[in-house]
């Protein structure tokens, strides 16, 4: 597909998408479910360094710490892990080199497993398994980002599945753009609050955090602020959230099959027989624009991008920025 070739070079736009994807974009813009009211700039292409600086300044990694209502009243200051996520692996440099493994079908037959596991920390998403796919995706998992559907929908068996054991968990759910926590608590997309409380009580030693919705919408603002057209008024994908999370924890971040390699396919996930181009290019999430922004920050070669689907980003604590 032509749009992916342009994406690899950083010059794609919504007009290049298939008509049905353009239509769902327009529908989401109309619907504006999360009541987004953006008042910031819409910049043209900024340099790699400027985008990195902006992201570092504007999007501060933040998790619920139980000090705000309604969470304070519910005793969450004692429920959340005692150590903040940013300090879980010590102060300062943290991880030298990290991998972010997206769940895209294009990672099948990549034989990237060894390279992925060679990084100090590995981030995976939602229900993406390693068992049976080790050669392509590796088997180390340091952090797993999960959306609220994973916690709330019975088919994921969140409390019993081994997919969610033995790693740090980070959950998220879209709140209103205004970040009204009371309203969010009363009406989340999927109820993540009850299963979160339950798991904290059952497994108090497993580090498990909920991202602050402020962080999610700050990320959205940076994406819109670097895009001249209107992006979908919905939260960024778990993929983008995970990439920025790792940029906060690592000196260098290697992202696999976010911007597709030449293995590019409509197969949505490497572990499911479901074909849909929206998984790679976006319908609900502003995925195309997230990917353009990540492309702008990439310091790896076009060769790495084409053969491995690999992007390399410097973390927020690396020199410069
Ligand atoms: O579908 P899911 O959100 O679990 O996938 C994890 C992340 O991987 C997505 O949020 C998206 O950023 C990325 N992804 C992708 N292309 C795909 C499937 C997933 O870029 N085909």
Short mmCIF file of C-alpha atoms and ligand atoms in Angstrom, two decimals:
data_model
loop_
_atom_site.label_atom_id
_atom_site.label_comp_id
_atom_site.label_asym_id
_atom_site.label_seq_id
_atom_site.Cartn_x
_atom_site.Cartn_y
_atom_site.Cartn_z
CA UNK A 1 0.00 0.00 0.00
CA UNK A 2 1.27 3.41 -1.00
CA UNK A 3 0.30 5.10 2.25
CA UNK A 4 2.74 2.91 4.22
CA UNK A 5 5.59 3.82 1.88
CA UNK A 6 4.83 7.50 2.44
CA UNK A 7 4.51 6.86 6.18
CA UNK A 8 8.02 5.38 6.25
CA UNK A 9 9.23 8.65 4.70
CA UNK A 10 7.09 10.76 7.03
CA UNK A 11 4.86 12.46 4.49
CA UNK A 12 1.50 10.67 4.66
CA UNK A 13 -1.91 12.26 5.21
CA UNK A 14 -5.49 11.14 5.82
CA UNK A 15 -6.37 11.71 2.16
CA UNK A 16 -4.17 8.73 1.23
CA UNK A 17 -6.22 6.30 3.33
CA UNK A 18 -8.80 3.91 1.89
CA UNK A 19 -12.25 5.60 1.60
CA UNK A 20 -13.81 3.51 4.42
CA UNK A 21 -11.04 4.59 6.81
CA UNK A 22 -11.50 8.23 5.83
CA UNK A 23 -15.21 7.86 6.45
CA UNK A 24 -14.78 6.44 9.95
CA UNK A 25 -12.33 9.25 10.72
CA UNK A 26 -14.98 11.80 9.72
CA UNK A 27 -17.61 9.97 11.77
CA UNK A 28 -15.44 10.07 14.90
CA UNK A 29 -14.73 13.76 14.34
CA UNK A 30 -18.46 14.36 14.21
CA UNK A 31 -19.25 12.23 17.24
CA UNK A 32 -16.52 13.72 19.49
CA UNK A 33 -17.38 11.24 22.24
CA UNK A 34 -14.81 12.54 24.71
CA UNK A 35 -15.76 16.21 24.26
CA UNK A 36 -12.37 17.28 22.99
CA UNK A 37 -11.95 21.06 22.76
CA UNK A 38 -8.44 21.71 21.46
CA UNK A 39 -7.23 25.29 21.59
CA UNK A 40 -3.54 24.86 20.88
CA UNK A 41 -1.38 25.27 17.78
CA UNK A 42 -1.21 23.11 14.66
CA UNK A 43 2.42 23.19 13.69
CA UNK A 44 3.97 22.01 10.45
CA UNK A 45 6.98 19.68 10.42
CA UNK A 46 9.26 20.25 13.38
CA UNK A 47 12.77 18.81 13.61
CA UNK A 48 13.43 15.53 15.44
CA UNK A 49 14.98 17.42 18.32
CA UNK A 50 12.05 19.85 18.66
CA UNK A 51 9.48 17.04 18.67
CA UNK A 52 11.48 15.13 21.30
CA UNK A 53 11.74 18.23 23.48
CA UNK A 54 8.08 19.04 23.12
CA UNK A 55 6.99 15.53 24.03
CA UNK A 56 9.32 15.51 27.02
CA UNK A 57 8.05 18.88 28.25
CA UNK A 58 4.35 18.51 27.49
CA UNK A 59 3.62 14.89 28.32
CA UNK A 60 4.66 14.03 31.84
CA UNK A 61 4.27 10.37 32.73
CA UNK A 62 1.75 10.25 35.53
CA UNK A 63 -0.26 7.51 37.24
CA UNK A 64 -3.12 7.74 39.72
CA UNK A 65 -1.56 8.15 43.16
CA UNK A 66 -4.76 8.28 45.19
CA UNK A 67 -4.30 11.88 46.33
CA UNK A 68 -7.18 13.27 44.23
CA UNK A 69 -10.91 12.76 44.59
CA UNK A 70 -12.75 10.50 44.24
CA UNK A 71 -9.77 8.17 44.64
CA UNK A 72 -8.55 9.69 47.90
CA UNK A 73 -11.93 9.09 49.52
CA UNK A 74 -11.78 5.47 48.34
CA UNK A 75 -8.45 4.90 50.07
CA UNK A 76 -6.45 4.60 46.85
CA UNK A 77 -3.47 6.41 48.40
CA UNK A 78 -2.94 3.16 50.31
CA UNK A 79 -4.10 0.89 47.47
CA UNK A 80 -1.65 1.97 44.75
CA UNK A 81 1.92 0.55 44.86
CA UNK A 82 4.04 2.41 47.41
CA UNK A 83 6.74 3.20 44.82
CA UNK A 84 5.85 5.40 41.83
CA UNK A 85 6.27 3.74 38.42
CA UNK A 86 9.13 6.10 37.49
CA UNK A 87 11.07 4.95 40.55
CA UNK A 88 10.34 1.24 40.39
CA UNK A 89 13.72 0.40 38.90
CA UNK A 90 15.69 3.04 40.82
CA UNK A 91 16.37 6.70 40.23
CA UNK A 92 18.12 8.22 37.22
CA UNK A 93 19.30 6.19 34.24
CA UNK A 94 16.95 3.16 34.70
CA UNK A 95 17.13 1.01 31.54
CA UNK A 96 19.81 1.51 28.88
CA UNK A 97 17.97 -0.12 26.03
CA UNK A 98 14.30 -1.08 25.73
CA UNK A 99 12.00 -2.78 23.24
CA UNK A 100 8.39 -1.92 22.47
CA UNK A 101 6.72 -4.84 20.68
CA UNK A 102 3.50 -3.95 18.90
CA UNK A 103 1.00 -6.67 18.20
CA UNK A 104 0.89 -6.12 14.41
CA UNK A 105 0.54 -9.11 12.10
CA UNK A 106 3.64 -7.90 10.23
CA UNK A 107 5.88 -9.20 13.02
CA UNK A 108 5.09 -12.79 11.98
CA UNK A 109 8.08 -14.49 10.29
CA UNK A 110 10.37 -11.64 11.37
CA UNK A 111 12.70 -13.78 13.55
CA UNK A 112 13.12 -10.67 15.72
CA UNK A 113 12.67 -12.60 18.99
CA UNK A 114 16.39 -12.81 19.85
CA UNK A 115 16.96 -9.11 19.17
CA UNK A 116 13.88 -8.12 21.18
CA UNK A 117 14.92 -10.19 24.21
CA UNK A 118 18.45 -8.71 24.11
CA UNK A 119 17.06 -5.38 25.34
CA UNK A 120 17.08 -4.74 29.08
CA UNK A 121 13.33 -4.18 29.31
CA UNK A 122 10.51 -5.25 26.99
CA UNK A 123 7.02 -3.69 26.80
CA UNK A 124 4.04 -5.59 25.35
CA UNK A 125 0.38 -4.79 24.86
CA UNK A 126 -2.97 -6.12 26.01
CA UNK A 127 -3.48 -9.85 25.38
CA UNK A 128 -0.48 -10.31 23.05
CA UNK A 129 1.08 -13.71 23.91
CA UNK A 130 4.70 -14.82 23.64
CA UNK A 131 4.10 -18.56 23.97
CA UNK A 132 4.25 -20.17 20.54
CA UNK A 133 5.61 -16.96 18.93
CA UNK A 134 9.00 -16.71 20.68
CA UNK A 135 11.04 -16.76 17.48
CA UNK A 136 9.27 -13.65 16.19
CA UNK A 137 8.40 -11.68 19.33
CA UNK A 138 10.74 -13.01 22.07
CA UNK A 139 9.60 -14.11 25.51
CA UNK A 140 10.73 -11.45 27.95
CA UNK A 141 8.02 -9.11 29.30
CA UNK A 142 8.93 -6.37 31.76
CA UNK A 143 5.82 -4.21 31.43
CA UNK A 144 2.41 -4.88 29.91
CA UNK A 145 0.07 -2.00 29.02
CA UNK A 146 -3.55 -3.05 29.17
CA UNK A 147 -6.68 -1.16 28.20
CA UNK A 148 -9.78 -1.30 30.36
CA UNK A 149 -11.40 -3.96 28.16
CA UNK A 150 -8.75 -6.44 29.33
CA UNK A 151 -9.73 -5.86 32.96
CA UNK A 152 -13.48 -5.76 32.41
CA UNK A 153 -14.38 -8.30 29.74
CA UNK A 154 -14.77 -11.86 31.04
CA UNK A 155 -13.24 -13.43 27.94
CA UNK A 156 -9.81 -12.07 28.91
CA UNK A 157 -9.88 -13.92 32.28
CA UNK A 158 -7.77 -11.11 33.74
CA UNK A 159 -7.62 -12.60 37.21
CA UNK A 160 -6.60 -16.11 36.22
CA UNK A 161 -4.71 -15.87 32.90
CA UNK A 162 -0.93 -16.27 33.15
CA UNK A 163 -0.55 -13.49 30.51
CA UNK A 164 -0.84 -10.88 33.26
CA UNK A 165 1.41 -12.49 35.89
CA UNK A 166 5.06 -11.84 36.67
CA UNK A 167 5.41 -8.35 35.20
CA UNK A 168 4.53 -4.72 35.89
CA UNK A 169 1.01 -3.83 34.70
CA UNK A 170 -0.13 -0.41 33.52
CA UNK A 171 -3.84 0.06 32.76
CA UNK A 172 -5.71 2.90 31.06
CA UNK A 173 -9.20 3.99 30.05
CA UNK A 174 -10.38 7.09 28.16
CA UNK A 175 -11.71 9.80 30.47
CA UNK A 176 -13.40 12.98 29.20
CA UNK A 177 -10.94 15.47 27.63
CA UNK A 178 -11.66 17.79 30.58
CA UNK A 179 -10.08 15.12 32.86
CA UNK A 180 -13.03 15.26 35.24
CA UNK A 181 -12.04 12.34 37.50
CA UNK A 182 -15.40 12.16 39.25
CA UNK A 183 -17.25 11.87 35.97
CA UNK A 184 -14.73 9.32 34.70
CA UNK A 185 -15.10 7.20 37.84
CA UNK A 186 -18.88 7.20 37.39
CA UNK A 187 -18.75 6.40 33.67
CA UNK A 188 -15.56 4.75 32.39
CA UNK A 189 -15.51 3.15 28.93
CA UNK A 190 -15.14 -0.22 30.69
CA UNK A 191 -15.09 -0.54 34.47
CA UNK A 192 -11.41 -0.92 35.29
CA UNK A 193 -11.72 0.40 38.84
CA UNK A 194 -13.35 -2.65 40.45
CA UNK A 195 -10.96 -5.23 38.93
CA UNK A 196 -8.00 -2.95 39.77
CA UNK A 197 -8.98 -2.77 43.44
CA UNK A 198 -9.56 -6.51 43.49
CA UNK A 199 -6.19 -7.37 41.98
CA UNK A 200 -4.31 -4.96 44.26
CA UNK A 201 -5.81 -6.80 47.22
CA UNK A 202 -5.16 -10.27 45.76
CA UNK A 203 -1.61 -9.56 44.48
CA UNK A 204 -0.28 -6.65 46.53
CA UNK A 205 3.32 -7.32 45.48
CA UNK A 206 2.66 -7.10 41.73
CA UNK A 207 3.39 -3.52 40.60
CA UNK A 208 0.15 -2.37 38.97
CA UNK A 209 -0.68 1.22 38.02
CA UNK A 210 -3.49 3.14 36.32
CA UNK A 211 -2.37 5.92 33.97
CA UNK A 212 -3.65 9.38 34.82
CA UNK A 213 -6.04 10.56 32.08
CA UNK A 214 -4.21 13.89 32.07
CA UNK A 215 -1.15 12.09 30.65
CA UNK A 216 -3.24 10.44 27.92
CA UNK A 217 -4.78 13.74 26.76
CA UNK A 218 -1.42 15.56 26.95
CA UNK A 219 -0.14 12.98 24.47
CA UNK A 220 -3.15 13.63 22.25
CA UNK A 221 -2.47 17.39 22.41
CA UNK A 222 1.12 16.87 21.24
CA UNK A 223 -0.06 14.72 18.32
CA UNK A 224 -2.68 17.30 17.26
CA UNK A 225 -0.22 20.14 17.87
CA UNK A 226 2.12 18.58 15.31
CA UNK A 227 -0.54 17.84 12.70
CA UNK A 228 -2.17 20.40 10.42
CA UNK A 229 -5.35 18.43 9.72
CA UNK A 230 -7.86 17.53 12.44
CA UNK A 231 -7.02 14.20 14.03
CA UNK A 232 -9.58 11.80 15.54
CA UNK A 233 -10.77 13.26 18.88
CA UNK A 234 -10.08 9.96 20.63
CA UNK A 235 -7.17 8.89 22.83
CA UNK A 236 -3.93 7.70 21.22
CA UNK A 237 -3.49 3.94 20.83
CA UNK A 238 -1.89 1.81 23.54
CA UNK A 239 1.08 1.65 21.17
CA UNK A 240 1.80 5.39 21.32
CA UNK A 241 1.14 5.49 25.07
CA UNK A 242 3.60 2.62 25.55
CA UNK A 243 6.28 4.24 23.39
CA UNK A 244 6.19 7.48 25.42
CA UNK A 245 6.09 5.51 28.68
CA UNK A 246 9.31 3.73 27.67
CA UNK A 247 10.92 7.00 26.54
CA UNK A 248 10.44 8.12 30.15
CA UNK A 249 12.12 4.99 31.57
CA UNK A 250 14.88 4.16 29.06
CA UNK A 251 17.92 5.77 27.48
CA UNK A 252 17.07 4.28 24.10
CA UNK A 253 13.81 2.77 22.85
CA UNK A 254 13.50 0.34 19.92
CA UNK A 255 9.97 0.02 18.59
CA UNK A 256 9.08 -3.00 16.44
CA UNK A 257 6.38 -3.05 13.73
CA UNK A 258 4.64 0.16 14.70
CA UNK A 259 5.62 1.73 11.40
CA UNK A 260 5.23 -1.35 9.20
CA UNK A 261 8.15 -3.14 7.53
CA UNK A 262 7.95 -4.68 4.07
CA UNK A 263 6.07 -7.55 5.80
CA UNK A 264 3.15 -5.10 6.06
CA UNK A 265 -0.19 -6.91 6.09
CA UNK A 266 -3.85 -6.31 6.91
CA UNK A 267 -3.58 -9.10 9.50
CA UNK A 268 -4.54 -7.12 12.59
CA UNK A 269 -2.64 -9.05 15.31
CA UNK A 270 0.09 -11.68 14.99
CA UNK A 271 -1.91 -13.94 17.29
CA UNK A 272 -5.39 -13.72 15.72
CA UNK A 273 -6.95 -14.51 12.32
CA UNK A 274 -8.59 -11.16 11.86
CA UNK A 275 -7.89 -8.84 8.91
CA UNK A 276 -8.53 -5.11 9.12
CA UNK A 277 -6.37 -2.26 7.80
CA UNK A 278 -7.76 -0.01 10.56
CA UNK A 279 -5.56 -1.85 13.10
CA UNK A 280 -2.44 -0.51 11.34
CA UNK A 281 -3.69 2.83 9.97
CA UNK A 282 -6.39 3.80 12.45
CA UNK A 283 -10.14 4.33 12.67
CA UNK A 284 -10.95 5.12 16.31
CA UNK A 285 -7.37 6.02 17.32
CA UNK A 286 -5.40 8.79 15.55
CA UNK A 287 -2.93 6.06 14.60
CA UNK A 288 -1.67 7.46 11.29
CA UNK A 289 -0.77 10.77 12.98
CA UNK A 290 0.85 9.05 15.97
CA UNK A 291 2.99 7.08 13.56
CA UNK A 292 3.98 10.17 11.57
CA UNK A 293 5.13 11.80 14.79
CA UNK A 294 7.14 8.74 15.79
CA UNK A 295 8.65 8.61 12.29
CA UNK A 296 9.81 12.20 12.80
CA UNK A 297 11.66 11.18 15.98
CA UNK A 298 13.27 8.09 14.44
CA UNK A 299 17.04 7.88 14.36
CA UNK A 300 17.31 4.37 12.85
CA UNK A 301 17.89 3.82 9.13
CA UNK A 302 15.31 3.32 6.36
CA UNK A 303 16.87 -0.15 6.03
CA UNK A 304 15.97 -1.03 9.66
CA UNK A 305 12.49 0.34 9.03
CA UNK A 306 11.94 -1.73 5.90
CA UNK A 307 13.48 -5.01 7.11
CA UNK A 308 12.62 -4.98 10.82
CA UNK A 309 9.86 -2.40 11.10
CA UNK A 310 12.22 -0.87 13.65
CA UNK A 311 12.28 2.71 14.87
CA UNK A 312 14.92 3.92 17.38
CA UNK A 313 14.13 6.80 19.72
CA UNK A 314 16.27 8.45 22.36
CA UNK A 315 14.77 8.53 25.82
CA UNK A 316 13.92 11.74 27.66
CA UNK A 317 16.95 11.50 29.94
CA UNK A 318 19.46 11.03 27.13
CA UNK A 319 21.68 14.07 26.37
CA UNK A 320 20.13 16.89 24.36
CA UNK A 321 16.47 17.87 24.33
O1 LIG B 1 -4.61 -3.86 19.20
P1 LIG B 1 -3.77 -3.49 20.36
O2 LIG B 1 -4.09 -2.09 20.88
O3 LIG B 1 -3.77 -4.49 21.47
O4 LIG B 1 -2.29 -3.44 19.81
C1 LIG B 1 -1.24 -2.83 20.53
C2 LIG B 1 -0.71 -1.63 19.77
O5 LIG B 1 0.06 -2.06 18.65
C3 LIG B 1 -1.79 -0.77 19.15
O6 LIG B 1 -2.29 0.13 20.13
C4 LIG B 1 -1.07 -0.08 18.01
O7 LIG B 1 -0.36 1.04 18.46
C5 LIG B 1 -0.08 -1.16 17.57
N1 LIG B 1 -0.57 -1.92 16.39
C6 LIG B 1 -0.21 -1.49 15.13
N2 LIG B 1 -0.62 -2.19 14.02
C7 LIG B 1 -1.39 -3.28 14.15
C8 LIG B 1 -1.78 -3.73 15.43
C9 LIG B 1 -1.34 -3.02 16.54
O8 LIG B 1 0.49 -0.49 15.00
N3 LIG B 1 -1.75 -3.97 13.05
#
